Coordinates of C-alpha atoms in Angstrom, one line a residue:
Chain S
D270 CA -15.6 6.6 12.0
A271 CA -15.7 7.6 8.3
G272 CA -11.9 6.5 7.0
V273 CA -9.9 7.8 4.9
I274 CA -11.4 10.3 2.5
Q275 CA -10.4 11.2 -0.9
S276 CA -11.8 13.4 -3.3
P277 CA -12.5 13.3 -6.4
R278 CA -13.4 9.3 -7.0
H279 CA -12.7 9.7 -10.4
E280 CA -11.0 12.1 -12.7
V281 CA -10.4 12.5 -16.3
T282 CA -8.2 15.4 -17.7
E283 CA -6.4 16.3 -20.7
M284 CA -2.6 16.7 -21.2
G285 CA -1.2 19.7 -20.1
Q286 CA -4.1 20.3 -17.5
E287 CA -3.3 20.9 -13.5
V288 CA -5.2 18.1 -11.3
T289 CA -5.5 18.4 -7.9
L290 CA -6.4 15.5 -5.8
R291 CA -7.3 15.2 -2.1
C292 CA -7.2 13.3 1.2
K293 CA -8.8 13.7 4.8
P294 CA -6.8 11.1 6.9
I295 CA -9.1 9.9 9.9
S296 CA -9.0 12.2 12.7
G297 CA -6.2 11.3 15.0
H298 CA -3.8 10.1 12.7
D299 CA -0.8 11.9 12.6
Y300 CA 0.9 9.8 9.4
L301 CA -0.7 10.1 5.9
F302 CA 0.7 8.6 3.0
W303 CA 0.5 9.1 -1.1
Y304 CA 0.7 6.1 -3.3
R305 CA 0.6 5.8 -6.8
Q306 CA -0.9 2.3 -8.2
T307 CA -0.3 1.4 -11.9
M308 CA -0.5 -2.1 -13.0
M309 CA 3.6 -2.0 -14.4
R310 CA 4.8 -0.5 -10.8
G311 CA 2.4 -1.8 -8.4
L312 CA 1.9 0.5 -5.4
E313 CA 4.5 3.3 -5.2
L314 CA 4.8 5.4 -2.1
L315 CA 5.3 9.2 -3.2
I316 CA 5.1 10.9 -0.1
Y317 CA 4.6 11.0 3.7
F318 CA 3.9 13.2 6.1
N319 CA 4.3 13.4 10.5
N320 CA 2.3 15.8 12.0
N321 CA 2.0 17.9 8.5
V322 CA 5.8 18.2 7.9
P323 CA 6.8 16.4 4.8
I324 CA 9.3 13.0 5.7
D325 CA 10.2 11.3 2.9
D326 CA 9.7 12.3 -0.9
S327 CA 11.7 10.8 -2.8
G328 CA 9.3 8.5 -4.5
M329 CA 8.1 11.8 -5.6
P330 CA 8.7 11.2 -9.7
E331 CA 9.0 14.7 -10.9
D332 CA 9.1 18.8 -10.5
R333 CA 5.5 18.0 -11.9
F334 CA 4.4 16.3 -8.8
S335 CA 3.9 18.4 -5.6
A336 CA 1.8 17.5 -2.0
K337 CA 1.0 19.6 1.0
M338 CA -0.3 19.1 4.3
P339 CA -1.8 22.4 5.8
N340 CA -3.5 20.9 8.7
A341 CA -3.9 18.1 10.2
S342 CA -6.9 16.8 8.8
F343 CA -5.9 17.5 4.9
S344 CA -3.6 17.4 2.4
T345 CA -3.3 17.8 -1.6
L346 CA -1.6 15.8 -4.3
K347 CA -0.8 18.0 -7.1
I348 CA 0.3 17.4 -10.5
Q349 CA 1.0 20.3 -12.8
P350 CA 1.2 19.7 -15.8
S351 CA -0.4 16.4 -16.2
E352 CA 0.8 14.1 -18.7
P353 CA -0.8 10.2 -19.8
R354 CA 1.5 8.6 -18.0
D355 CA 0.3 10.4 -14.7
S356 CA -2.4 8.1 -15.0
A357 CA -2.8 5.4 -12.5
V358 CA -4.8 5.7 -9.5
Y359 CA -4.2 7.4 -6.3
F360 CA -4.3 6.5 -3.2
C361 CA -3.9 8.3 0.2
A362 CA -3.3 6.0 3.7
S363 CA -3.0 7.3 7.2
T364 CA -1.6 5.8 10.5
P365 CA -2.3 6.5 13.9
P366 CA 0.4 7.3 16.4
G367 CA 2.2 5.2 18.8
L368 CA 5.1 2.7 17.7
A369 CA 3.1 -0.3 18.1
V370 CA 0.9 0.6 15.5
Y371 CA 1.7 0.6 12.0
E372 CA -1.2 -0.5 9.8
Q373 CA -1.6 2.2 7.3
Y374 CA -5.2 2.6 6.5
F375 CA -6.5 3.3 2.8
G376 CA -8.7 5.6 1.5
P377 CA -10.6 4.7 -1.7
G378 CA -8.6 5.9 -4.2
T379 CA -8.8 8.5 -7.2
R380 CA -8.7 6.9 -10.6
L381 CA -6.7 9.9 -12.7
T382 CA -7.1 9.5 -16.9
V383 CA -4.8 12.0 -18.5
T384 CA -5.8 11.9 -22.2
Chain E
G182 CA 16.9 1.4 -0.1
E183 CA 14.7 -1.6 0.3
N184 CA 13.4 -3.9 -2.3
V185 CA 10.8 -6.5 -2.1
E186 CA 10.1 -9.5 -4.6
Q187 CA 6.8 -11.2 -4.7
H188 CA 5.9 -14.6 -6.2
P189 CA 3.8 -15.7 -8.2
S190 CA 2.7 -12.7 -10.1
T191 CA -0.6 -15.1 -10.2
L192 CA -1.9 -18.6 -8.5
S193 CA -4.9 -20.3 -8.8
V194 CA -6.3 -23.0 -6.4
Q195 CA -9.1 -25.2 -6.1
E196 CA -11.6 -24.2 -3.3
G197 CA -10.6 -26.0 0.0
D198 CA -6.8 -26.1 -1.2
S199 CA -3.9 -23.6 0.5
A200 CA -2.0 -21.1 -1.3
V201 CA 1.3 -20.1 -0.5
I202 CA 3.0 -16.4 -1.5
K203 CA 6.7 -15.7 -1.0
C204 CA 8.7 -12.7 -0.3
T205 CA 11.9 -11.5 -0.3
Y206 CA 13.1 -8.1 0.8
S207 CA 16.8 -7.2 0.7
D208 CA 17.3 -4.6 3.8
S209 CA 18.6 -6.7 6.8
A210 CA 17.3 -3.9 9.4
S211 CA 13.7 -4.3 8.3
N212 CA 11.6 -5.6 11.0
Y213 CA 8.0 -5.3 10.2
F214 CA 6.0 -7.3 7.3
P215 CA 2.5 -6.8 6.9
W216 CA 0.1 -8.5 4.1
Y217 CA -3.0 -6.5 2.1
K218 CA -5.1 -7.9 0.0
Q219 CA -7.3 -5.6 -2.7
E220 CA -10.1 -7.1 -4.0
L221 CA -10.9 -5.7 -7.7
G222 CA -11.5 -1.7 -7.2
K223 CA -11.4 -1.7 -3.9
R224 CA -8.5 -0.3 -1.2
P225 CA -5.9 -2.0 0.2
Q226 CA -6.5 -3.5 3.2
L227 CA -4.0 -5.1 6.0
I228 CA -5.0 -8.8 6.9
I229 CA -1.8 -10.2 9.0
D230 CA 1.0 -8.6 9.8
I231 CA 4.6 -10.1 12.0
R232 CA 7.3 -8.2 13.3
S233 CA 10.7 -9.6 13.0
N234 CA 10.9 -10.8 16.9
V235 CA 8.4 -13.9 15.9
G236 CA 9.0 -16.6 13.3
E237 CA 5.4 -17.7 12.7
K238 CA 1.7 -15.7 13.2
K239 CA -1.3 -17.5 12.6
D240 CA -5.2 -16.1 12.0
Q241 CA -7.5 -18.5 11.9
R242 CA -7.2 -19.4 7.6
I243 CA -4.5 -16.6 7.1
A244 CA -0.5 -17.5 8.7
V245 CA 2.8 -15.9 7.7
T246 CA 6.1 -17.0 8.1
L247 CA 9.6 -15.5 9.1
N248 CA 12.8 -16.2 8.0
K249 CA 15.1 -13.4 8.8
T250 CA 18.4 -15.2 8.3
A251 CA 17.3 -15.7 4.5
K252 CA 15.2 -12.7 4.4
H253 CA 11.9 -14.3 3.3
F254 CA 8.5 -14.6 4.6
S255 CA 5.6 -16.2 3.2
L256 CA 1.7 -16.1 3.5
H257 CA 0.0 -19.5 3.3
I258 CA -4.4 -19.5 3.4
T259 CA -5.6 -22.8 4.2
E260 CA -9.1 -23.9 2.8
T261 CA -9.4 -21.4 0.7
Q262 CA -12.5 -20.3 -0.5
P263 CA -13.9 -18.3 -3.5
E264 CA -14.0 -15.1 -1.6
D265 CA -10.3 -15.0 -1.0
S266 CA -9.8 -14.2 -4.4
A267 CA -8.1 -10.7 -4.8
V268 CA -4.9 -9.7 -4.9
Y269 CA -2.1 -10.1 -2.3
F270 CA 0.8 -7.3 -1.6
C271 CA 3.5 -8.2 1.0
A272 CA 5.6 -5.1 2.2
A273 CA 8.5 -4.6 4.1
S274 CA 9.5 -1.5 6.7
R275 CA 12.2 -0.6 8.9
S276 CA 10.3 1.4 11.5
G277 CA 11.0 3.4 14.2
G278 CA 11.8 6.3 15.2
S279 CA 9.6 8.4 12.8
N280 CA 9.9 6.0 9.8
Y281 CA 6.9 4.2 8.7
K282 CA 7.6 3.5 5.4
L283 CA 6.5 0.3 3.5
T284 CA 8.1 -1.0 0.0
F285 CA 5.7 -2.9 -1.4
G286 CA 5.8 -6.2 -3.2
K287 CA 4.2 -6.1 -7.0
G288 CA 1.4 -8.0 -6.0
T289 CA -0.4 -11.8 -6.5
L290 CA -3.5 -12.3 -8.3
L291 CA -5.1 -15.3 -6.4
T292 CA -7.8 -17.5 -8.2
V293 CA -9.7 -19.3 -6.4
N294 CA -12.2 -21.4 -8.3
P295 CA -15.3 -23.2 -7.0

């Protein structure tokens, strides 16, 4: 099993540009989470999906952020337009089905720098 | 919503000593409390978790205790080793149905000095 896959691993972009982060969850997992990590705010949940349907997007900071999950093996997090304060590490995580299993498996993260 | 406070923010110990990290939570309905370890530049990984029907759980050198009445839980690492150096995050969740949302503490940077 390859684990959760994220791309790109590093992204440097200029303010105002559109940024798209990608995630492939572990096969068979039906929950997918997007987190943002900064020194100041720690690990923040942005949005999560169950069976490709968004369940809770209350953590999405503003309308510049959007997330989609068109199928069980792919999700995107888009920032348009990007701003310097969006600089952070963005993690994707997935969880298998079943009430007895809550462990979230994190991807390697995407380090975003907006200049 | 849930709020999780974690202390201390940094902790330095000598190799072989014990380390204790404490967390409090606000939502009395929370029932799942995991601990994640994140090494520098790496992803968070689950090291131990506890559910609200258990007061203590142990796995080799690490243990977690839960006090539901006081709404706090703690991570205990005994016989610390340099490879235990990392950032540790506690989290809380009112899991059930379709809700798997974790609220994380701000993290504790543990340094184990050889």
